[in-house]
Short mmCIF file of C-alpha atoms and ligand atoms in Angstrom, two decimals:
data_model
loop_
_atom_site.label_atom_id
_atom_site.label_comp_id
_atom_site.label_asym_id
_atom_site.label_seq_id
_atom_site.Cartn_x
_atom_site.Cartn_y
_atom_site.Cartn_z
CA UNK A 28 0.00 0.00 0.00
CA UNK A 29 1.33 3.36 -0.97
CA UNK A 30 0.30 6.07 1.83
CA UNK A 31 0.33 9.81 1.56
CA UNK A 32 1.87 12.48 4.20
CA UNK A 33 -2.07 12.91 5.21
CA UNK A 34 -3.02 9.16 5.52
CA UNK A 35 0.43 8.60 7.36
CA UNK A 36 -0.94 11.93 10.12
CA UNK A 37 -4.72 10.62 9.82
CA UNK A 38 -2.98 6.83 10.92
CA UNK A 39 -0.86 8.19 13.59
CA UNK A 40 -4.12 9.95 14.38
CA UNK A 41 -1.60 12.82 15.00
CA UNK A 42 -3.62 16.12 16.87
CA UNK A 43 -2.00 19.63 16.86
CA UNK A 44 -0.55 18.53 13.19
CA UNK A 45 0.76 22.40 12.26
CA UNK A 46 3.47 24.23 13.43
CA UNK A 47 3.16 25.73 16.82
CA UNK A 48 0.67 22.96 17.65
CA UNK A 49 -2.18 23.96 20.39
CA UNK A 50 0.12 27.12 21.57
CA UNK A 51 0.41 28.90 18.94
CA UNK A 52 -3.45 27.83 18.38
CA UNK A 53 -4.49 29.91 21.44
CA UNK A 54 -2.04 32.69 21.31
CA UNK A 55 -4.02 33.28 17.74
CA UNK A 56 -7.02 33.07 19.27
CA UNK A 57 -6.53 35.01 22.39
CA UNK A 58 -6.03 38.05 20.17
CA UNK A 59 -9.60 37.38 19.05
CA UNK A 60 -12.69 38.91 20.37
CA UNK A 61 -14.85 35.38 21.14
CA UNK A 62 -17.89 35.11 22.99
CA UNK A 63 -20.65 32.33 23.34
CA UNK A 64 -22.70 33.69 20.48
CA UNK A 65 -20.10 33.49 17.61
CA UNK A 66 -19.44 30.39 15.41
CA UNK A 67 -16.18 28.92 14.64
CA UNK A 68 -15.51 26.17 11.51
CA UNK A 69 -12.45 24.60 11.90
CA UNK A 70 -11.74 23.37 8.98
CA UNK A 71 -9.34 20.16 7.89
CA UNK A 72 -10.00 19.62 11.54
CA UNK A 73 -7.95 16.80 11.59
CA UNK A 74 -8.32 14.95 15.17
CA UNK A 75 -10.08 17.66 16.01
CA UNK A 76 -7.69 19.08 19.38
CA UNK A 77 -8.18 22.53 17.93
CA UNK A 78 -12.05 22.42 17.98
CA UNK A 79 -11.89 20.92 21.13
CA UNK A 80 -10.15 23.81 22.60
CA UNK A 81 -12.42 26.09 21.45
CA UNK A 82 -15.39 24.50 22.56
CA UNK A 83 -14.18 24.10 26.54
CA UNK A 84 -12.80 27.81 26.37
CA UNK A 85 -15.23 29.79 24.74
CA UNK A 86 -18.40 27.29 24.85
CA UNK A 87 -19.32 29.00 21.52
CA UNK A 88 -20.62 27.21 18.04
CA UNK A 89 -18.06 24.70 16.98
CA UNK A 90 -17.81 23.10 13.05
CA UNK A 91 -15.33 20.83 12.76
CA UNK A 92 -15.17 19.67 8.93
CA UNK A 93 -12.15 17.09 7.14
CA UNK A 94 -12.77 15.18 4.30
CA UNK A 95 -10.69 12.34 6.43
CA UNK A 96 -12.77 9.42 7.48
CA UNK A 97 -10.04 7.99 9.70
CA UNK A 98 -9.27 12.16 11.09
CA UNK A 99 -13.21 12.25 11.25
CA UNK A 100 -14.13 9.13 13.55
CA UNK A 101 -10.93 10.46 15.40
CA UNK A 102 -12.34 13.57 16.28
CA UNK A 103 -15.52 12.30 16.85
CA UNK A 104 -14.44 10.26 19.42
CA UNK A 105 -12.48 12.95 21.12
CA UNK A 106 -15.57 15.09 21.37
CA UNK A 107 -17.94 12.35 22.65
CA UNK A 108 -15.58 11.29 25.29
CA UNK A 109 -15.13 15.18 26.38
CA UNK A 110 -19.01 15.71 25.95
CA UNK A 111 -18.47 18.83 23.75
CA UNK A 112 -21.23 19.57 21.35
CA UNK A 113 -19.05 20.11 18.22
CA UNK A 114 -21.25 19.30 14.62
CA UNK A 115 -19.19 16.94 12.52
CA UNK A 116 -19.27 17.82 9.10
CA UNK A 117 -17.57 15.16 6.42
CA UNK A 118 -16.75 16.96 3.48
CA UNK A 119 -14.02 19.20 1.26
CA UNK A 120 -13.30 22.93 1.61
CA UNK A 121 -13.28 23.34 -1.67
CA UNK A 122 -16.78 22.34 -2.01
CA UNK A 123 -18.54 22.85 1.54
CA UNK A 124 -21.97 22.64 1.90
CA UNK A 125 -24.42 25.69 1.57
CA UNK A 126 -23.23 27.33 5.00
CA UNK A 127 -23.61 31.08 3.31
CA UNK A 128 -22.85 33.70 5.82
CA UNK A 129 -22.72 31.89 8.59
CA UNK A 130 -19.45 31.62 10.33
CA UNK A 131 -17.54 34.48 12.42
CA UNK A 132 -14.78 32.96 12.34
CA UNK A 133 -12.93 30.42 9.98
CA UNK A 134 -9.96 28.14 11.47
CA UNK A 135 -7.48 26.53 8.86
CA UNK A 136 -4.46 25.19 10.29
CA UNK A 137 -2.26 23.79 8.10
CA UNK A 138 -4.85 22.70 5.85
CA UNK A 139 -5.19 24.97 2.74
CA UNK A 140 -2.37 24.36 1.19
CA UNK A 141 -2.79 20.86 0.59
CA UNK A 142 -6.02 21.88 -1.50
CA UNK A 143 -6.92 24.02 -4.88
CA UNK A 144 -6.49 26.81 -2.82
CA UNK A 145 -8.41 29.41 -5.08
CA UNK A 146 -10.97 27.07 -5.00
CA UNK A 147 -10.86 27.12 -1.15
CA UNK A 148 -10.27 30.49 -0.18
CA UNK A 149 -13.85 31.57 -2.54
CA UNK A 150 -15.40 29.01 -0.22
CA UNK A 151 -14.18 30.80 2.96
CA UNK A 152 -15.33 33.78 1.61
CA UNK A 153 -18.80 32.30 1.20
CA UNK A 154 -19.05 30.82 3.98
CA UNK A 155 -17.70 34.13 6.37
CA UNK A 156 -20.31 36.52 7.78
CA UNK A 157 -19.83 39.43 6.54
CA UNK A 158 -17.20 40.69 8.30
CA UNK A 159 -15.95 36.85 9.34
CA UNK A 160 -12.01 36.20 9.77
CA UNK A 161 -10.11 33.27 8.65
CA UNK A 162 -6.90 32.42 10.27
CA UNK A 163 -4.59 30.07 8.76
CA UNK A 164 -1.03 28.99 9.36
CA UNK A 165 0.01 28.03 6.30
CA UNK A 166 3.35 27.02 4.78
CA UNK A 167 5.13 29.65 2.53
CA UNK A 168 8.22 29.46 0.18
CA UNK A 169 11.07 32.16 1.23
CA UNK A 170 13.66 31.35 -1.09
CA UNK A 171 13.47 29.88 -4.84
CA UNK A 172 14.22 26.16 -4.84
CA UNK A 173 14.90 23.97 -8.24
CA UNK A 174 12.45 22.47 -10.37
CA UNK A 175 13.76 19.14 -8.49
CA UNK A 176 13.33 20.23 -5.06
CA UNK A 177 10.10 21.93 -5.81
CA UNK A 178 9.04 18.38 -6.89
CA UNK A 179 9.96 16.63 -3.88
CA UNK A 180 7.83 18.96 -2.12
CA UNK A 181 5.37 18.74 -3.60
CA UNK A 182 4.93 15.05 -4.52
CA UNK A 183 5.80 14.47 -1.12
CA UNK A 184 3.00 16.44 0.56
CA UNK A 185 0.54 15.73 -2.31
CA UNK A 186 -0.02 19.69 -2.59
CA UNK A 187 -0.41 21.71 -6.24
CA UNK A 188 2.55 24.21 -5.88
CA UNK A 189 4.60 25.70 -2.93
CA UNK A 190 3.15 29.66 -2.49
CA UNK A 191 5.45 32.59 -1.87
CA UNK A 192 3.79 35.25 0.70
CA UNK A 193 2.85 37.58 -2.31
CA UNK A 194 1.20 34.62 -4.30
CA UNK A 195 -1.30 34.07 -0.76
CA UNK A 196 -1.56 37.76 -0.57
CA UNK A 197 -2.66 37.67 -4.07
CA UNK A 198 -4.82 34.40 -3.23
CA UNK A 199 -6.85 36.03 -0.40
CA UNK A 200 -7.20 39.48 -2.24
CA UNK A 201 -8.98 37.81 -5.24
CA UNK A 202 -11.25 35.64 -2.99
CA UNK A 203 -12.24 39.26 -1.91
CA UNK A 204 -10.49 39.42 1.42
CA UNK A 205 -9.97 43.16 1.86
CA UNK A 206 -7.66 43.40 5.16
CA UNK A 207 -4.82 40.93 5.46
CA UNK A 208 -2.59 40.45 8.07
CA UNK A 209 0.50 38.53 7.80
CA UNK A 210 2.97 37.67 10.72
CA UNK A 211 5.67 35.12 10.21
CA UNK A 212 5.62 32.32 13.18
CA UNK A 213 9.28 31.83 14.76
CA UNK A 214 9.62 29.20 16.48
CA UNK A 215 11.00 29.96 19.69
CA UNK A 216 14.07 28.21 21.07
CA UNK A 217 12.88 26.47 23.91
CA UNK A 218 9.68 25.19 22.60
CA UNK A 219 8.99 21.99 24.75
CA UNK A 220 6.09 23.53 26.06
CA UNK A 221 3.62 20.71 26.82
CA UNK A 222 0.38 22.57 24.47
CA UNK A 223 3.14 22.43 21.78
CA UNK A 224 3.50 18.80 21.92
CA UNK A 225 1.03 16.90 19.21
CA UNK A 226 -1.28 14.07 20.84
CA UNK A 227 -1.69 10.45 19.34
CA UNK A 228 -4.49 8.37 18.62
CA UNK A 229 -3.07 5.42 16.92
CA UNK A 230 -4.86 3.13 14.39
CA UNK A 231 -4.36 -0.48 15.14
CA UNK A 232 -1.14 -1.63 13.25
CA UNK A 233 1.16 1.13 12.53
CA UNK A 234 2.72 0.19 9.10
CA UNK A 235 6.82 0.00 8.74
CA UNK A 236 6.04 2.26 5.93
CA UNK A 237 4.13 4.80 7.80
CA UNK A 238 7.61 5.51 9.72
CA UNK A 239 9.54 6.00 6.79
CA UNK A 240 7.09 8.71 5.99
CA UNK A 241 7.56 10.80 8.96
CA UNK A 242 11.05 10.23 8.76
CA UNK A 243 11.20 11.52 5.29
CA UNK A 244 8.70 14.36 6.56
CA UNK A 245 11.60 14.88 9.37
CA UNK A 246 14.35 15.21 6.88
CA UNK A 247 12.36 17.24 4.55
CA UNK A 248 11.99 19.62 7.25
CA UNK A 249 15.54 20.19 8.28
CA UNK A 250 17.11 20.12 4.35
CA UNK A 251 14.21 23.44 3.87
CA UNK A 252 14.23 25.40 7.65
CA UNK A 253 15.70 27.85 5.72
CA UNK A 254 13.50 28.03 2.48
CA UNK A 255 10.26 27.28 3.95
CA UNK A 256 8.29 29.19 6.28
CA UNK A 257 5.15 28.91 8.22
CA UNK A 258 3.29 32.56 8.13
CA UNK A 259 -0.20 33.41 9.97
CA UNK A 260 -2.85 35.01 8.09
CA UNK A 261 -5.70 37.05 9.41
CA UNK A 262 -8.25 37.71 6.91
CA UNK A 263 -11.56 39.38 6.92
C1 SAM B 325 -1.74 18.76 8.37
S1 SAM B 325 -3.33 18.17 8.81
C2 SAM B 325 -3.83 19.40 9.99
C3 SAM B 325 -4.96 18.91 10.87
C4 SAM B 325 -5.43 19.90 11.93
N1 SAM B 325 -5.82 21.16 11.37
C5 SAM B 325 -4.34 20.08 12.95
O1 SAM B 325 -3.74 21.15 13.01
O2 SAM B 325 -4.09 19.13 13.69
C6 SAM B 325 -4.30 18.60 7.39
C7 SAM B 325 -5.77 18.22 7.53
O3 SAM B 325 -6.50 18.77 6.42
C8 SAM B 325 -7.43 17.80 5.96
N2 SAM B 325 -7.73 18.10 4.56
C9 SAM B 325 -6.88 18.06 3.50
N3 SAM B 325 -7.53 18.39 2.37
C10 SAM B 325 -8.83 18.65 2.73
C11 SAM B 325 -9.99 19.05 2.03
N4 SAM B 325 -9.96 19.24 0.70
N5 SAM B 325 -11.13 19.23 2.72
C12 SAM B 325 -11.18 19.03 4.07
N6 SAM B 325 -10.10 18.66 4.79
C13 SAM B 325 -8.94 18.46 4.13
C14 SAM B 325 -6.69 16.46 6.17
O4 SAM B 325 -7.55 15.36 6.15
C15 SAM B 325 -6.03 16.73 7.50
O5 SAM B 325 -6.88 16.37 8.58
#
């Protein structure tokens, strides 16, 4: 069986799966204003830690949505067995279902990029109030790489292209985001921080070949510190 980087994370049943993990996840949202009435969609929710979070802290409308069956029965599980009232949605961001206007906020962590992402951000848009923000951490390419690396890449993560921080900008402008934010996420030196640390839910048999994946992930990682960045944008 050939697995993908996703299937390897969904397996692992890896939560927190974006740079920063469930840290950075609150210092974003703590900057937020984020009362019981709004509603949040997090979407690629993965395991669902983030929505989780949200739902204990600010006991507002939660939306957790991944096209993931194994990430979806993960997540579900997590919220029954913490009795949150999250709605599980299976489906893709680039095609949601008719949600118009109805979120205040839209959560995408580490998740756009490994979709058509023009296709995606038009369905944030949609599916924003009004004046709605999406945050996303999202990876961005700092320095030019070779046809070969860029190839690696992006076989390797299954995702179209590798986006510099002008191509997003460009991105969320002609989805018809008007204000956009953009702060570059350092990683800070000492980061063994316990919310930083990614939870597990393991499927049954973890696959030799699932291991060889994160390794490769691992070494992918370290060859590119230096090209690759991870950037969070706030846009409304
Ligand atoms: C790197 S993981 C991040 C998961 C989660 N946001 C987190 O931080 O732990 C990417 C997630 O996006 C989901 N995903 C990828 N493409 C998607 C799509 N088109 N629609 C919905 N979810 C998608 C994957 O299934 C996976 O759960």
């Amino acid at each position: 069986m050939n697995y993908s980087y996703l299937d390897c994370l969904s397996l692992f049943g890896v939560g927190g799966a974006h740079p920063g993990g469930l840290k950075l996840t609150k210092t974003i949202l703590s900057r937020e204003y984020i009362d019981q009435e709004k509603s949040i969609l997090d979407v690629g929710c993965g395991t669902g830690q983030t929505s989780a979070y949200i739902a204990k802290k600010y006991r507002c409308s939660v939306t957790s949505l991944d096209n993931n069956p194994t990430m979806l029965k993960k997540a579900t599980q997590r919220f029954s067995s913490l009795q949150l009232p999250i709605k599980v949605i299976d489906g893709s961001v680039e095609k949601m279902p008719h949600f118009d206007g109805l979120f205040d906020f839209i959560l995408s962590e580490s998740v756009t990029s490994f979709t058509d992402v023009s296709l995606t951000l038009q369905e944030f848009k949609r599916v924003l109030k009004p004046n709605g923000v999406l945050l996303a951490i999202e990876i961005v390419l700092e320095e030019s790489l070779s046809e070969e690396e860029l190839k690696t890449l992006v076989d390797f993560y299954g995702i179209s292209r590798l986006l510099t921080v002008s191509d997003w900008r460009n991105l969320f402008q002609k989805a018809g985001f008007k204000q956009i934010s953009i702060n570059k996420y350092k990683q800070p030196l000492d980061d063994n921080d316990i919310d930083t640390s990614t939870d597990f839910s393991l499927s049954g048999n973890i696959d030799e070949k699932l291991l060889e994946i994160l390794e490769k992930h691992e070494h992918l990682t370290k060859t590119y510190k230096d090209k690759l960045g991870y950037y969070i944008f706030r846009c409304c």
